[in-house]
Structures are given as structure tokens and as C-alpha cells.
mmCIF file of C-alpha atoms in Angstrom:
data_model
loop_
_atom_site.group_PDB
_atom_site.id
_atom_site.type_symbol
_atom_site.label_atom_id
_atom_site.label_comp_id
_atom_site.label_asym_id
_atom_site.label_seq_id
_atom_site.Cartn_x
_atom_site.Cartn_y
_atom_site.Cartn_z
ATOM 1 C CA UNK A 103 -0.547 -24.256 -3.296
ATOM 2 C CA UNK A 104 -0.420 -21.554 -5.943
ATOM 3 C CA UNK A 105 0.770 -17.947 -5.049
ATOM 4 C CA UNK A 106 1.027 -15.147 -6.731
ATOM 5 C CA UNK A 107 3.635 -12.033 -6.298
ATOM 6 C CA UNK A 108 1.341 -9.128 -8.043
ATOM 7 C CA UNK A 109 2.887 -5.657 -8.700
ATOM 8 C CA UNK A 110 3.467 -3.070 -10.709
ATOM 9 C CA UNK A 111 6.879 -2.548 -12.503
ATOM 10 C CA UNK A 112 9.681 -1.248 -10.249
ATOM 11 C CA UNK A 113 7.415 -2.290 -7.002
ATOM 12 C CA UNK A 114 9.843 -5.526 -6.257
ATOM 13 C CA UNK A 115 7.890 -8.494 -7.186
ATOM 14 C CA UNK A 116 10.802 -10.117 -8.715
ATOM 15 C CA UNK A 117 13.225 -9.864 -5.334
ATOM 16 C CA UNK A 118 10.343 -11.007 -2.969
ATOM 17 C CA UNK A 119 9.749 -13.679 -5.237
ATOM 18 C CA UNK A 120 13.164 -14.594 -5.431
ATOM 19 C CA UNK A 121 13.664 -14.542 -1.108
ATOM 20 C CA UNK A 122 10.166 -16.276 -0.640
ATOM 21 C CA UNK A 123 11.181 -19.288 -2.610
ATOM 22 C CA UNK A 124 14.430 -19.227 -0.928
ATOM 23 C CA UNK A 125 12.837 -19.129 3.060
ATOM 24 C CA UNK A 126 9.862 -21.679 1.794
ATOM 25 C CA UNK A 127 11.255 -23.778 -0.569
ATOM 26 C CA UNK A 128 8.478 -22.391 -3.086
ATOM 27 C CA UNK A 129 9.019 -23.346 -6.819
ATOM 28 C CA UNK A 130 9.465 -20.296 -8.984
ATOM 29 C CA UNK A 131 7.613 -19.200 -12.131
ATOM 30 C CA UNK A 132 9.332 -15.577 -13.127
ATOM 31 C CA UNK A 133 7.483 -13.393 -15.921
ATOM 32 C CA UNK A 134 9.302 -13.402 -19.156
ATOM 33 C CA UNK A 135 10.198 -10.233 -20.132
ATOM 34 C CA UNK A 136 13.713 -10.548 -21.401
ATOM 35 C CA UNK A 137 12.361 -13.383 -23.556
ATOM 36 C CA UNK A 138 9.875 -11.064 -25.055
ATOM 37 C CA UNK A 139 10.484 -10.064 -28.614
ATOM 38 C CA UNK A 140 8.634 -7.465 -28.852
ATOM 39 C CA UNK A 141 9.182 -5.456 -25.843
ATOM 40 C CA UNK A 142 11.708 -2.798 -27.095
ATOM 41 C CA UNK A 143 9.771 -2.144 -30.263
ATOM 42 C CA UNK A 144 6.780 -1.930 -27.265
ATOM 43 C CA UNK A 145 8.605 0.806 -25.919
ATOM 44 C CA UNK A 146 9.602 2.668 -28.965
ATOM 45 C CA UNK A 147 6.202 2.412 -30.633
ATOM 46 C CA UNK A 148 3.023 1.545 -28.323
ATOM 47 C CA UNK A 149 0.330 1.472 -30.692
ATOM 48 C CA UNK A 150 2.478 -0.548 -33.339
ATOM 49 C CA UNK A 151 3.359 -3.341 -31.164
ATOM 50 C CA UNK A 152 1.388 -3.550 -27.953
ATOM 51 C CA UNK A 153 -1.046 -6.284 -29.762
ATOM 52 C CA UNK A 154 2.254 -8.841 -29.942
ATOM 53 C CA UNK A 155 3.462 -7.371 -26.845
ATOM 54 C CA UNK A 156 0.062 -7.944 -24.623
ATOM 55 C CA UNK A 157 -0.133 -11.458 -26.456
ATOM 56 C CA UNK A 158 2.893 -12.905 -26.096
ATOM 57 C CA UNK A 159 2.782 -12.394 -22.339
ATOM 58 C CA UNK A 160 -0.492 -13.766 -22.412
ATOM 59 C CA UNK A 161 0.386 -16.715 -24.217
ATOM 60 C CA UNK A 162 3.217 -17.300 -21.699
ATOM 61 C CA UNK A 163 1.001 -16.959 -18.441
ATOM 62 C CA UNK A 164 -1.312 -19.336 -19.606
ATOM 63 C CA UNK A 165 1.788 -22.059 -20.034
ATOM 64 C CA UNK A 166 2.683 -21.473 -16.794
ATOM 65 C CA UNK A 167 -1.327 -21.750 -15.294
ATOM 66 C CA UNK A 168 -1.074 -24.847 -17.490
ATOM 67 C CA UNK A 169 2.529 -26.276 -15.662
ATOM 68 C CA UNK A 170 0.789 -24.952 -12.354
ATOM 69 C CA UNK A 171 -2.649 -27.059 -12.751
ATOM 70 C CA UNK A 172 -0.422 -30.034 -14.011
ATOM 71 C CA UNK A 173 1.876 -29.410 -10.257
ATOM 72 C CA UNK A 174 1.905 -32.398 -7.650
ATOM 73 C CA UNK A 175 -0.379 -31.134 -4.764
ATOM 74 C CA UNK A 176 2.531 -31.230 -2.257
ATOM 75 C CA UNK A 177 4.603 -28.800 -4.570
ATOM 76 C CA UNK A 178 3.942 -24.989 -3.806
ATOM 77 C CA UNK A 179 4.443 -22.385 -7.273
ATOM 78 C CA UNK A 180 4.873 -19.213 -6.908
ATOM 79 C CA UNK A 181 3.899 -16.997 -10.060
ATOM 80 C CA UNK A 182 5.933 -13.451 -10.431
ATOM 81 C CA UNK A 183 2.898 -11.555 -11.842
ATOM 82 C CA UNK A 184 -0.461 -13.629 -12.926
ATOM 83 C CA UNK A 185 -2.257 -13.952 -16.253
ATOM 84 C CA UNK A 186 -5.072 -11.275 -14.164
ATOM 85 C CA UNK A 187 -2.606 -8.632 -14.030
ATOM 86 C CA UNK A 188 -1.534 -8.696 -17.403
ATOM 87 C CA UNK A 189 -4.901 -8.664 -18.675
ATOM 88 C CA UNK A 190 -6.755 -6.098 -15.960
ATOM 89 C CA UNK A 191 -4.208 -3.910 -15.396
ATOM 90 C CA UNK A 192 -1.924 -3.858 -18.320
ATOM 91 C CA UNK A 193 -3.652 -4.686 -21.207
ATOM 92 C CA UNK A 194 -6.614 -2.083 -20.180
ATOM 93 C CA UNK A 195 -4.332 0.517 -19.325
ATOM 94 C CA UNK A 196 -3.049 0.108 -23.133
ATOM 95 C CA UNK A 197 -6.676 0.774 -24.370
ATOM 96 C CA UNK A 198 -7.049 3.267 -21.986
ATOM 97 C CA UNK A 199 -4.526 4.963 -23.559
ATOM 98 C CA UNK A 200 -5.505 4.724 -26.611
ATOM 99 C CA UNK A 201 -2.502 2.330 -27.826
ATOM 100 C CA UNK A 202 -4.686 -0.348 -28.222
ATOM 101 C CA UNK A 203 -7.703 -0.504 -30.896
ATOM 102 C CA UNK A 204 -11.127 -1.855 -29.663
ATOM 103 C CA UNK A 205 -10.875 -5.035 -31.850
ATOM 104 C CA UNK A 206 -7.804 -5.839 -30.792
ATOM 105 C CA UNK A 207 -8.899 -5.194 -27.105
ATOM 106 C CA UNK A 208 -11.925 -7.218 -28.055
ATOM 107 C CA UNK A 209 -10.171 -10.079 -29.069
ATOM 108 C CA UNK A 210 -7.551 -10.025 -26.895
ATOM 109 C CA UNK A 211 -10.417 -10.495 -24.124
ATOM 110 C CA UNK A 212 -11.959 -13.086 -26.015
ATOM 111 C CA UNK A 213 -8.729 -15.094 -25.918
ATOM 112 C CA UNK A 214 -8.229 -14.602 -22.316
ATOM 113 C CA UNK A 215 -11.936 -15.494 -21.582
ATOM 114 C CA UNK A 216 -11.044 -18.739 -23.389
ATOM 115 C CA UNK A 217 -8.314 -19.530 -21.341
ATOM 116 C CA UNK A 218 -10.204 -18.885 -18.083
ATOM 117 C CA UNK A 219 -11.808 -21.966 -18.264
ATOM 118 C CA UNK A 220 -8.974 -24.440 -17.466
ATOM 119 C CA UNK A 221 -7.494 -21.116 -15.199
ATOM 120 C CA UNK A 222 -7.041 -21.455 -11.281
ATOM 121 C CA UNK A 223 -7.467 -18.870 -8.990
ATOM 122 C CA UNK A 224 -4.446 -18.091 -6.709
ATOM 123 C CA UNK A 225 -4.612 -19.152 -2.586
ATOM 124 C CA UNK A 226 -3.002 -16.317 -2.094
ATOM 125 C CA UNK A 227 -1.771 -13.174 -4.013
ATOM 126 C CA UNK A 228 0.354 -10.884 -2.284
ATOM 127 C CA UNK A 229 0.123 -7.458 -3.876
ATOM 128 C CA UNK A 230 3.043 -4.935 -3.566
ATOM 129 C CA UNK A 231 1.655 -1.710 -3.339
ATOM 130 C CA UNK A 232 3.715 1.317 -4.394
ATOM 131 C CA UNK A 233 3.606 4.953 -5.070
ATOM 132 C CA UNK A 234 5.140 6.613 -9.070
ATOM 133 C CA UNK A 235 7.953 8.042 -6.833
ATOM 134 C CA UNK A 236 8.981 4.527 -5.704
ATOM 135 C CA UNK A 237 8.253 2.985 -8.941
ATOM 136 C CA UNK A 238 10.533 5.556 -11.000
ATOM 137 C CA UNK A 239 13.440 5.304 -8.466
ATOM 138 C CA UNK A 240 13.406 1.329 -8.668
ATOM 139 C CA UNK A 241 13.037 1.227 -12.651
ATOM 140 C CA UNK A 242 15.940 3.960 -12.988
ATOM 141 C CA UNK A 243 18.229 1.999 -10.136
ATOM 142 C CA UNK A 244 17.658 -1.663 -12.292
ATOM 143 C CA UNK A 245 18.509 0.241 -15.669
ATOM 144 C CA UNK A 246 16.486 -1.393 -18.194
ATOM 145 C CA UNK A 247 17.425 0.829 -21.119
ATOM 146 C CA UNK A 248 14.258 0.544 -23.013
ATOM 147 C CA UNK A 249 12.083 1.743 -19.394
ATOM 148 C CA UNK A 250 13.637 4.907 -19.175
ATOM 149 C CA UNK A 251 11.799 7.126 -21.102
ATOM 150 C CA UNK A 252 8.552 5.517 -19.173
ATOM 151 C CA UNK A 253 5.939 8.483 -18.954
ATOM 152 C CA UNK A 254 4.549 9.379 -15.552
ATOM 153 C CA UNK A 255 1.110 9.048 -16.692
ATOM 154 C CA UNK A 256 1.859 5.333 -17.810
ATOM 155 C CA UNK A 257 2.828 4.754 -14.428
ATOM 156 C CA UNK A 258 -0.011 5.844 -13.085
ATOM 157 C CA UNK A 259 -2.246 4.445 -14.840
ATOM 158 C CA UNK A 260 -1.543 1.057 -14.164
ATOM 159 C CA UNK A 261 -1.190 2.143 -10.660
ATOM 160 C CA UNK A 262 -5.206 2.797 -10.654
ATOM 161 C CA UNK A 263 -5.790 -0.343 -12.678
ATOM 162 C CA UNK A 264 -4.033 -2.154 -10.008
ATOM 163 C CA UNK A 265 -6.074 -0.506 -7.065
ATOM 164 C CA UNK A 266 -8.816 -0.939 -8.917
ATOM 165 C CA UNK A 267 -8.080 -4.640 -10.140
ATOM 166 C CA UNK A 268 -7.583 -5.885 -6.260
ATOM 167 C CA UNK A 269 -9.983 -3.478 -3.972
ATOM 168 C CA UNK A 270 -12.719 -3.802 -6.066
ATOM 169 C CA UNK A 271 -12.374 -6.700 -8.959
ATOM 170 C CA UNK A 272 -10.519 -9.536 -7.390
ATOM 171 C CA UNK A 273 -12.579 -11.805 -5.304
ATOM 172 C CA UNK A 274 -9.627 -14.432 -3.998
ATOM 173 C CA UNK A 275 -7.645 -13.500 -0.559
ATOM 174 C CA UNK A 276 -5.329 -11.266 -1.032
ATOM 175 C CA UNK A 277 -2.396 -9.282 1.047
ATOM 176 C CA UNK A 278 -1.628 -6.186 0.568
ATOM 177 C CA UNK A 279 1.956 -4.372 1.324
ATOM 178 C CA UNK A 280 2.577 -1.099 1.361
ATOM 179 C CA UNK A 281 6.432 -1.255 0.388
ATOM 180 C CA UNK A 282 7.124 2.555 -0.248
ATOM 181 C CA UNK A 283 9.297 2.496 3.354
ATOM 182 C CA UNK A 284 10.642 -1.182 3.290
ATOM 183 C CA UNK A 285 13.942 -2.347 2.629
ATOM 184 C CA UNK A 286 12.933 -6.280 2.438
ATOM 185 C CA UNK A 287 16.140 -7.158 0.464
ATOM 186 C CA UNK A 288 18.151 -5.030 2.944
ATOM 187 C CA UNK A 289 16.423 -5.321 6.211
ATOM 188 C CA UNK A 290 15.665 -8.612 7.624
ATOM 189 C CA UNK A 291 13.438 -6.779 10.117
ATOM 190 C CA UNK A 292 11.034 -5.793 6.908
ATOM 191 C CA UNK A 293 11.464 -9.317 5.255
ATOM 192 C CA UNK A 294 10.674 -10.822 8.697
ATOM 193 C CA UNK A 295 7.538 -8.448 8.669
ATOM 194 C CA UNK A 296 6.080 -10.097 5.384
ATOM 195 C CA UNK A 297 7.031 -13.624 6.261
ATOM 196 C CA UNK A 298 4.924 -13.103 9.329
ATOM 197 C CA UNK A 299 2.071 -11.679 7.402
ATOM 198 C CA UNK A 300 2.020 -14.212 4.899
ATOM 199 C CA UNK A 301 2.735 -16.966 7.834
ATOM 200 C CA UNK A 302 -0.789 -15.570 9.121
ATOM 201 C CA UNK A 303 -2.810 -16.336 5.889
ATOM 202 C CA UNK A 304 -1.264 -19.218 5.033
ATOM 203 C CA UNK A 305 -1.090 -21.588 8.250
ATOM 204 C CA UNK A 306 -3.127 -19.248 10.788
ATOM 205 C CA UNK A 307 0.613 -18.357 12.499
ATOM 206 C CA UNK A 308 0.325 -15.341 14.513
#
């Protein structure tokens, strides 16, 4: 199976991706941001370097849809944010903003159409819903250096894209968690919770 932990930054993809391989014995694929060499630059100067930015991440999902096609069928991967994400929620929210020039956007989207046809779908994506509130307190508690001086109005944008992205864009199954008031790394109550969800649209456990 394929899975995908989808979420916007500071929503805890990373930590539920971390404890679901751990409970199911799930094979991990984590984004590569530290390995990302343009990511402080990103953050310093949007419109300078979002194009290598939005590219290399792109270039690095695709490897990993590529490891995840090539997968034995009894081996389950589970992806910490999928090539989707970065291109419908990220990637427009930089043109959106204006960081992004329509060329680039345009070709950026022609490269990703490209790759969609050796892509597979997700069974299952499990999308972490959170408010800016949450978001901001979880990116200042993990103190990336180069997030801090994140504006609000970044964060919500890509909060909309993602709303937008999986109630009205995505066509796979999908389950949503509203994670503003759980503690899943803390509280095995609200890890048990999830486990049980995902338990009921995997293998029809109830």
C-alpha cells in the first residue's frame, strides 16, 4: 500500500509519520527539507529562489513515487507530504503571491504534468488539519531559524490551498483530522483515536 501523511507546516505530519511506521511496521519516506539547498535563501528572498526551491522538492517527490511504484506489493510506504501537495498547495500559493512568475508557474506545471504519468495515487492520505494559531505555536516550539519570520498571510494561504486541494480537488479517499486539540505524541488516548480511524479505512476495523 501507499499512504500519504498530508499537512501543512507545523500541523505534525512528521511525528505521526514517525509513530505510524513504528505501530504498523510502515516503511518511511520523510520530505527533504534539511537537504534542500535552497530553502534559507527561500526564506530570505521568495521571488529569487522559490523556482529552485519548488523544483528541487519536486524533483525529490517524484524519486520517491519512483522507489514507491518500484516497492514489493507486500511492503507498505508511507510518504511525509506527496508530490500533490507540493504542487497544489505550495507551489500555487507561491504564484498566488506573486513570488512566482507565470512562466515559471507554467513550466513548473508542465514538468509535474509530465511526471503524472508514471505517478500513483495514494490508498489513503490522511490529512492533518490545523488552524494559523496551531501552526505558529508548533513552527516556533521546533525552532527552525529560517521559519520564524513566516508571515501570517503565508500561513494562511496554504491553509486554503489545502482545504481547497482535498474538499474539492482530490478525488482518492482521504481522512481528515482535526488536530488543533490532540496531543497524539503525548496522549495515547489521541494516538489510539487515529489508529482506530485509519484501522477503519484500511481493513474495515470498527
Amino acid at each position: 500500500m501507499y499512504i500519504v501523511t498530508a499537512g501543512n507546516m507545523g500541523s505534525g505530519k512528521t511525528t505521526l509519520t514517525k509513530m505510524l511506521c513504528k505501530h504498523y511496521g510502515w516503511t518511511p519516506r520523510y520530505e527533504q527539507v534539511a537537504a534542500n539547498p535552497y530553502i534559507e535563501d527561500y526564506y530570505n528572498d521568495m521571488p529569487r529562489w522559490v523556482l529552485g526551491m519548488e523544483v528541487f522538492f519536486l524533483k525529490e517527490r517524484f524519486r520517491d513515487l519512483l522507489a514507491i511504484n518500484a516497492a514489493s506489493d507486500s511492503e507498505t510506504i508511507i510518504q511525509d507530504r506527496s508530490i500533490f501537495e507540493g504542487v497544489y498547495v505550495f507551489a500555487k500559493n507561491n504564484y498566488a503571491l506573486g513570488n512566482m512568475q507565470t512562466r515559471d508557474f507554467e513550466t513548473y506545471m508542465e514538468l509535474f504534468e509530465s511526471m503524472m504519468m508514471v505517478a500513483r495515487q495514494p490508498d489513503l492520505m490522511i490529512y492533518l488539519r490545523a488552524s494559523v494559531p496551531h501552526l505558529v505555536a508548533n513552527i516556533q516550539k521546533r525552532g527552525r531559524e529560517y521559519e520564524q519570520g513566516l508571515a501570517i498571510e503565508y500561513l494562511r494561504g496554504l491553509n486554503e490551498n489545502y482545504d481547497d486541494f482535498i474538499f474539492h480537488q482530490y478525488k482518492g479517499q482521504c481522512l481528515v483530522i482535526d488536530v488543533d486539540n490532540l496531543d497524539y505524541e503525548h496522549r495515547t488516548e489521541d494516538f489510539k483515536s487515529i489508529i482506530n480511524r485509519i484501522d477503519a479505512r484500511l481493513f474495515g476495523f470498527f
